[in-house]
PDB file of C-alpha atoms and ligand atoms in Angstrom:
ATOM      1  CA  MET A   1      14.206   9.045 -10.526  1.00 77.00           C
ATOM      2  CA  GLU A   2      15.218   5.724  -9.159  1.00 93.00           C
ATOM      3  CA  LYS A   3      12.290   3.532  -7.984  1.00 97.00           C
ATOM      4  CA  GLU A   4      14.005   3.404  -4.717  1.00 97.00           C
ATOM      5  CA  TYR A   5      13.548   7.025  -4.205  1.00 98.00           C
ATOM      6  CA  TRP A   6      10.032   6.660  -4.453  1.00 98.00           C
ATOM      7  CA  MET A   7       9.317   3.701  -2.747  1.00 98.00           C
ATOM      8  CA  LYS A   8      11.141   5.431   0.586  1.00 98.00           C
ATOM      9  CA  LYS A   9       8.231   8.088   0.352  1.00 98.00           C
ATOM     10  CA  ALA A  10       5.825   5.020   0.400  1.00 98.00           C
ATOM     11  CA  ILE A  11       7.628   3.849   3.261  1.00 98.00           C
ATOM     12  CA  ASP A  12       7.264   7.594   4.844  1.00 98.00           C
ATOM     13  CA  GLN A  13       3.750   7.029   4.595  1.00 98.00           C
ATOM     14  CA  ALA A  14       3.811   3.338   6.156  1.00 98.00           C
ATOM     15  CA  LYS A  15       5.397   4.935   9.027  1.00 98.00           C
ATOM     16  CA  LYS A  16       2.617   7.670   9.254  1.00 98.00           C
ATOM     17  CA  ALA A  17       0.208   5.017   9.240  1.00 98.00           C
ATOM     18  CA  GLN A  18       2.066   3.416  12.225  1.00 97.00           C
ATOM     19  CA  THR A  19       1.722   6.743  14.100  1.00 96.00           C
ATOM     20  CA  TYR A  20      -1.994   6.238  14.244  1.00 96.00           C
ATOM     21  CA  ASP A  21      -1.079   2.767  15.500  1.00 96.00           C
ATOM     22  CA  GLU A  22      -2.372   1.419  12.034  1.00 98.00           C
ATOM     23  CA  VAL A  23      -0.776  -1.078  10.417  1.00 98.00           C
ATOM     24  CA  PRO A  24       2.047   0.496   8.274  1.00 98.00           C
ATOM     25  CA  ILE A  25       1.299   0.398   4.858  1.00 98.00           C
ATOM     26  CA  GLY A  26       2.317   3.387   2.504  1.00 98.00           C
ATOM     27  CA  CYS A  27       1.351   4.217  -1.127  1.00 98.00           C
ATOM     28  CA  ILE A  28       2.177   7.190  -3.418  1.00 98.00           C
ATOM     29  CA  ILE A  29       1.199   8.175  -6.776  1.00 98.00           C
ATOM     30  CA  VAL A  30       3.574   9.771  -9.339  1.00 98.00           C
ATOM     31  CA  LYS A  31       2.967  11.206 -12.458  1.00 98.00           C
ATOM     32  CA  ASP A  32       5.852  13.440 -14.385  1.00 97.00           C
ATOM     33  CA  GLU A  33       8.307  12.929 -11.776  1.00 97.00           C
ATOM     34  CA  LYS A  34       6.148  14.470  -9.122  1.00 98.00           C
ATOM     35  CA  ILE A  35       4.214  12.808  -5.964  1.00 98.00           C
ATOM     36  CA  ILE A  36       0.467  13.854  -6.915  1.00 98.00           C
ATOM     37  CA  ALA A  37      -1.300  11.939  -3.834  1.00 98.00           C
ATOM     38  CA  ARG A  38      -0.212  10.237  -0.770  1.00 98.00           C
ATOM     39  CA  GLY A  39      -2.096   7.593   1.045  1.00 98.00           C
ATOM     40  CA  SER A  40      -1.329   5.357   4.372  1.00 98.00           C
ATOM     41  CA  ASN A  41      -3.773   2.470   6.008  1.00 98.00           C
ATOM     42  CA  ARG A  42      -6.192   4.032   7.889  1.00 98.00           C
ATOM     43  CA  ARG A  43      -8.426   1.063   8.449  1.00 97.00           C
ATOM     44  CA  GLU A  44      -8.668   1.202  12.325  1.00 97.00           C
ATOM     45  CA  THR A  45      -9.321   5.014  12.317  1.00 97.00           C
ATOM     46  CA  LYS A  46     -11.945   5.118   9.946  1.00 98.00           C
ATOM     47  CA  GLN A  47     -13.406   1.698  10.809  1.00 98.00           C
ATOM     48  CA  SER A  48     -13.574   1.185   7.200  1.00 98.00           C
ATOM     49  CA  SER A  49     -12.270  -2.253   5.662  1.00 97.00           C
ATOM     50  CA  LEU A  50     -12.111   0.302   2.357  1.00 98.00           C
ATOM     51  CA  ALA A  51      -9.148   2.127   3.672  1.00 98.00           C
ATOM     52  CA  HIS A  52      -6.340   0.955   2.343  1.00 98.00           C
ATOM     53  CA  ALA A  53      -3.291   3.118   1.475  1.00 98.00           C
ATOM     54  CA  GLU A  54      -3.709   2.401  -2.468  1.00 98.00           C
ATOM     55  CA  ILE A  55      -7.832   3.018  -2.298  1.00 98.00           C
ATOM     56  CA  LEU A  56      -7.072   6.541  -0.373  1.00 98.00           C
ATOM     57  CA  ALA A  57      -4.122   7.749  -2.627  1.00 98.00           C
ATOM     58  CA  ILE A  58      -6.301   6.772  -5.608  1.00 98.00           C
ATOM     59  CA  GLU A  59      -9.002   8.960  -4.620  1.00 98.00           C
ATOM     60  CA  LYS A  60      -6.774  11.571  -3.872  1.00 98.00           C
ATOM     61  CA  ALA A  61      -5.054  11.361  -7.164  1.00 98.00           C
ATOM     62  CA  CYS A  62      -8.460  11.553  -8.933  1.00 98.00           C
ATOM     63  CA  LYS A  63      -9.585  14.661  -7.023  1.00 98.00           C
ATOM     64  CA  LYS A  64      -6.213  16.492  -7.849  1.00 98.00           C
ATOM     65  CA  LEU A  65      -6.382  15.584 -11.691  1.00 98.00           C
ATOM     66  CA  GLY A  66     -10.066  16.019 -12.100  1.00 98.00           C
ATOM     67  CA  THR A  67     -10.272  12.413 -13.719  1.00 98.00           C
ATOM     68  CA  TRP A  68     -10.809   8.918 -13.030  1.00 98.00           C
ATOM     69  CA  ARG A  69      -8.411   7.914 -15.284  1.00 98.00           C
ATOM     70  CA  LEU A  70      -4.901   8.016 -13.894  1.00 98.00           C
ATOM     71  CA  GLU A  71      -3.032   7.585 -17.374  1.00 97.00           C
ATOM     72  CA  GLY A  72       0.435   8.285 -17.321  1.00 97.00           C
ATOM     73  CA  CYS A  73       0.608   7.539 -13.168  1.00 98.00           C
ATOM     74  CA  ASP A  74       2.542   5.089 -11.312  1.00 98.00           C
ATOM     75  CA  LEU A  75       1.820   3.972  -7.673  1.00 98.00           C
ATOM     76  CA  TYR A  76       4.316   2.670  -5.411  1.00 98.00           C
ATOM     77  CA  VAL A  77       2.882   0.890  -2.197  1.00 98.00           C
ATOM     78  CA  THR A  78       4.974  -0.809   0.429  1.00 98.00           C
ATOM     79  CA  LEU A  79       2.757  -4.149   0.500  1.00 98.00           C
ATOM     80  CA  GLU A  80       1.764  -6.256  -2.284  1.00 98.00           C
ATOM     81  CA  PRO A  81      -1.801  -5.141  -3.538  1.00 98.00           C
ATOM     82  CA  CYS A  82      -4.959  -7.107  -2.218  1.00 98.00           C
ATOM     83  CA  PRO A  83      -7.848  -7.893  -4.402  1.00 98.00           C
ATOM     84  CA  MET A  84      -9.329  -4.488  -3.752  1.00 98.00           C
ATOM     85  CA  CYS A  85      -6.567  -2.323  -4.439  1.00 98.00           C
ATOM     86  CA  SER A  86      -5.177  -4.692  -7.182  1.00 98.00           C
ATOM     87  CA  GLY A  87      -9.044  -3.904  -8.734  1.00 97.00           C
ATOM     88  CA  ALA A  88      -9.050  -0.230  -8.227  1.00 98.00           C
ATOM     89  CA  ILE A  89      -5.337  -0.135  -9.721  1.00 98.00           C
ATOM     90  CA  ILE A  90      -7.179  -1.765 -12.845  1.00 97.00           C
ATOM     91  CA  GLN A  91     -10.167   0.168 -12.650  1.00 97.00           C
ATOM     92  CA  SER A  92      -8.066   3.509 -12.678  1.00 97.00           C
ATOM     93  CA  ARG A  93      -5.688   3.066 -15.510  1.00 97.00           C
ATOM     94  CA  ILE A  94      -2.878   3.205 -13.523  1.00 98.00           C
ATOM     95  CA  GLU A  95       0.508   2.604 -15.773  1.00 97.00           C
ATOM     96  CA  HIS A  96       2.937   1.035 -13.319  1.00 98.00           C
ATOM     97  CA  VAL A  97       2.488  -0.770 -10.085  1.00 98.00           C
ATOM     98  CA  TYR A  98       5.751  -0.877  -7.920  1.00 98.00           C
ATOM     99  CA  PHE A  99       5.217  -2.981  -4.554  1.00 98.00           C
ATOM    100  CA  GLY A 100       7.660  -3.486  -1.761  1.00 98.00           C
ATOM    101  CA  ALA A 101       6.675  -6.838   0.410  1.00 98.00           C
ATOM    102  CA  TYR A 102       4.972  -9.682  -0.767  1.00 98.00           C
ATOM    103  CA  ASP A 103       1.856 -10.384   0.954  1.00 98.00           C
ATOM    104  CA  PRO A 104       1.519 -14.644   1.072  1.00 97.00           C
ATOM    105  CA  LYS A 105      -2.058 -13.947   2.690  1.00 96.00           C
ATOM    106  CA  GLY A 106      -3.711 -11.577   0.299  1.00 96.00           C
ATOM    107  CA  GLY A 107      -1.336 -10.403  -2.460  1.00 98.00           C
ATOM    108  CA  CYS A 108      -2.749 -10.410  -5.665  1.00 98.00           C
ATOM    109  CA  ALA A 109      -0.214  -9.471  -7.964  1.00 97.00           C
ATOM    110  CA  GLY A 110       1.385 -13.403  -7.834  1.00 97.00           C
ATOM    111  CA  SER A 111       1.206 -14.567  -4.192  1.00 98.00           C
ATOM    112  CA  CYS A 112      -2.224 -15.592  -3.767  1.00 97.00           C
ATOM    113  CA  THR A 113      -3.550 -14.831  -7.516  1.00 97.00           C
ATOM    114  CA  ASN A 114      -2.350 -12.459 -10.084  1.00 97.00           C
ATOM    115  CA  LEU A 115      -5.098 -10.033 -11.168  1.00 97.00           C
ATOM    116  CA  PHE A 116      -2.672  -8.249 -13.287  1.00 97.00           C
ATOM    117  CA  GLU A 117      -2.472 -11.227 -15.528  1.00 96.00           C
ATOM    118  CA  VAL A 118      -6.203 -12.166 -15.505  1.00 95.00           C
ATOM    119  CA  LYS A 119      -7.030 -12.558 -19.580  1.00 93.00           C
ATOM    120  CA  GLY A 120      -9.685 -10.548 -20.705  1.00 93.00           C
ATOM    121  CA  PHE A 121      -9.590  -7.153 -19.101  1.00 92.00           C
ATOM    122  CA  ASN A 122      -9.142  -4.265 -21.014  1.00 88.00           C
ATOM    123  CA  HIS A 123      -6.327  -2.521 -19.017  1.00 90.00           C
ATOM    124  CA  TYR A 124      -3.319  -4.433 -17.257  1.00 94.00           C
ATOM    125  CA  PRO A 125      -0.640  -2.184 -15.467  1.00 97.00           C
ATOM    126  CA  SER A 126       2.947  -3.124 -15.269  1.00 97.00           C
ATOM    127  CA  TYR A 127       4.002  -4.028 -12.335  1.00 98.00           C
ATOM    128  CA  GLU A 128       7.151  -5.203 -10.310  1.00 98.00           C
ATOM    129  CA  GLY A 129       7.514  -6.494  -6.640  1.00 98.00           C
ATOM    130  CA  GLY A 130      10.060  -6.434  -4.200  1.00 98.00           C
ATOM    131  CA  ILE A 131      11.412  -3.353  -4.424  1.00 98.00           C
ATOM    132  CA  MET A 132      12.838  -2.689  -1.023  1.00 98.00           C
ATOM    133  CA  ARG A 133      11.519  -5.410   0.110  1.00 97.00           C
ATOM    134  CA  SER A 134      13.111  -6.048   3.525  1.00 98.00           C
ATOM    135  CA  GLU A 135      12.774  -2.736   4.485  1.00 98.00           C
ATOM    136  CA  CYS A 136       8.726  -2.849   4.077  1.00 98.00           C
ATOM    137  CA  ALA A 137       8.622  -6.132   5.517  1.00 98.00           C
ATOM    138  CA  LYS A 138      10.614  -5.238   8.505  1.00 98.00           C
ATOM    139  CA  LEU A 139       8.155  -2.264   9.200  1.00 98.00           C
ATOM    140  CA  LEU A 140       5.176  -5.037   9.194  1.00 98.00           C
ATOM    141  CA  SER A 141       7.047  -7.635  11.145  1.00 97.00           C
ATOM    142  CA  ASP A 142       8.228  -4.923  13.805  1.00 97.00           C
ATOM    143  CA  PHE A 143       4.708  -3.936  14.131  1.00 97.00           C
ATOM    144  CA  PHE A 144       3.307  -6.963  15.022  1.00 96.00           C
ATOM    145  CA  LYS A 145       6.127  -8.210  16.966  1.00 97.00           C
ATOM    146  CA  GLU A 146       5.135  -4.996  19.225  1.00 94.00           C
ATOM    147  CA  LYS A 147       1.383  -5.665  18.988  1.00 93.00           C
ATOM    148  CA  ARG A 148       2.094  -9.248  20.175  1.00 95.00           C
ATOM    149  CA  LYS A 149       4.239  -8.137  23.020  1.00 94.00           C
ATOM    150  CA  GLN A 150       1.709  -5.313  24.311  1.00 92.00           C
ATOM    151  CA  LYS A 151      -1.111  -8.135  24.241  1.00 91.00           C
ATOM    152  CA  LYS A 152       1.238 -10.405  26.280  1.00 92.00           C
ATOM    153  CA  GLN A 153       1.907  -7.367  28.803  1.00 91.00           C
ATOM    154  CA  LEU A 154      -2.184  -6.434  29.258  1.00 90.00           C
ATOM    155  CA  LYS A 155      -2.594 -10.161  29.831  1.00 88.00           C
ATOM    156  CA  LYS A 156       0.224 -10.281  32.555  1.00 87.00           C
ATOM    157  CA  GLN A 157      -1.559  -6.902  34.315  1.00 85.00           C
ATOM    158  CA  GLY A 158      -4.887  -9.271  34.458  1.00 75.00           C
ATOM    159  CA  THR A 159      -6.532  -6.838  32.099  1.00 61.00           C
ATOM    160  CA  PRO A 160      -9.740  -8.255  30.622  1.00 61.00           C
ATOM    161  CA  SER A 161      -9.037  -9.106  27.045  1.00 57.00           C
ATOM    162  CA  GLU A 162     -12.078  -7.773  24.615  1.00 57.00           C
TER     163      GLU A 162
HETATM  164 ZN1  LIG B 201      -5.595  -3.271  -0.104  1.00 85.68          ZN
END
C-alpha cells in the first residue's frame, strides 16, 4: 500500500479529533498491511498532557499485540511527533515513522531537534516527513483560524473571557 493511502487514514483520525473540538491530529499503526491501532488527539477531553494521538495509538497497539515491542509496525501521524511521542516511538521499537506536517514549535523529528538521530540509543526508527503535508497542515491552520474567529465573536458579544 502507498504511504499516502495510510496517511489518509491518519487524517481521518485527525478529523475525528476535531469532532471533539480537539486540535486535529491523528495517528494509525500498521502491521502486515493492516491497521492495528488508531488514535486521535484527546488532550482536552481527557485533560491530560499525555493524551496525544501517537500515545493513544501505541497503547492500543500494545494491548492488541499483547507486547510492548511493536516490531514490524509502522506509525503514521499527521503532525511531526513531539518529544514525548518521539520517545514513546523509540521505546516501543516501531520500525518506520511517517508524518505529515512539520511542527516548528515542537517537532522532534528534525524541526526543534531530532530524537531519531541522537547517538547512543539502542533503537532507531526510520522516518519520513512531509507526506500529504499540505492536507495535514491545512487541517490545523483551519482549526486555529476558526478558534480565533470564535474568540473574536465572543469578545464582540461581551462574554467575559476565562
Ligand atoms: Zn506528542
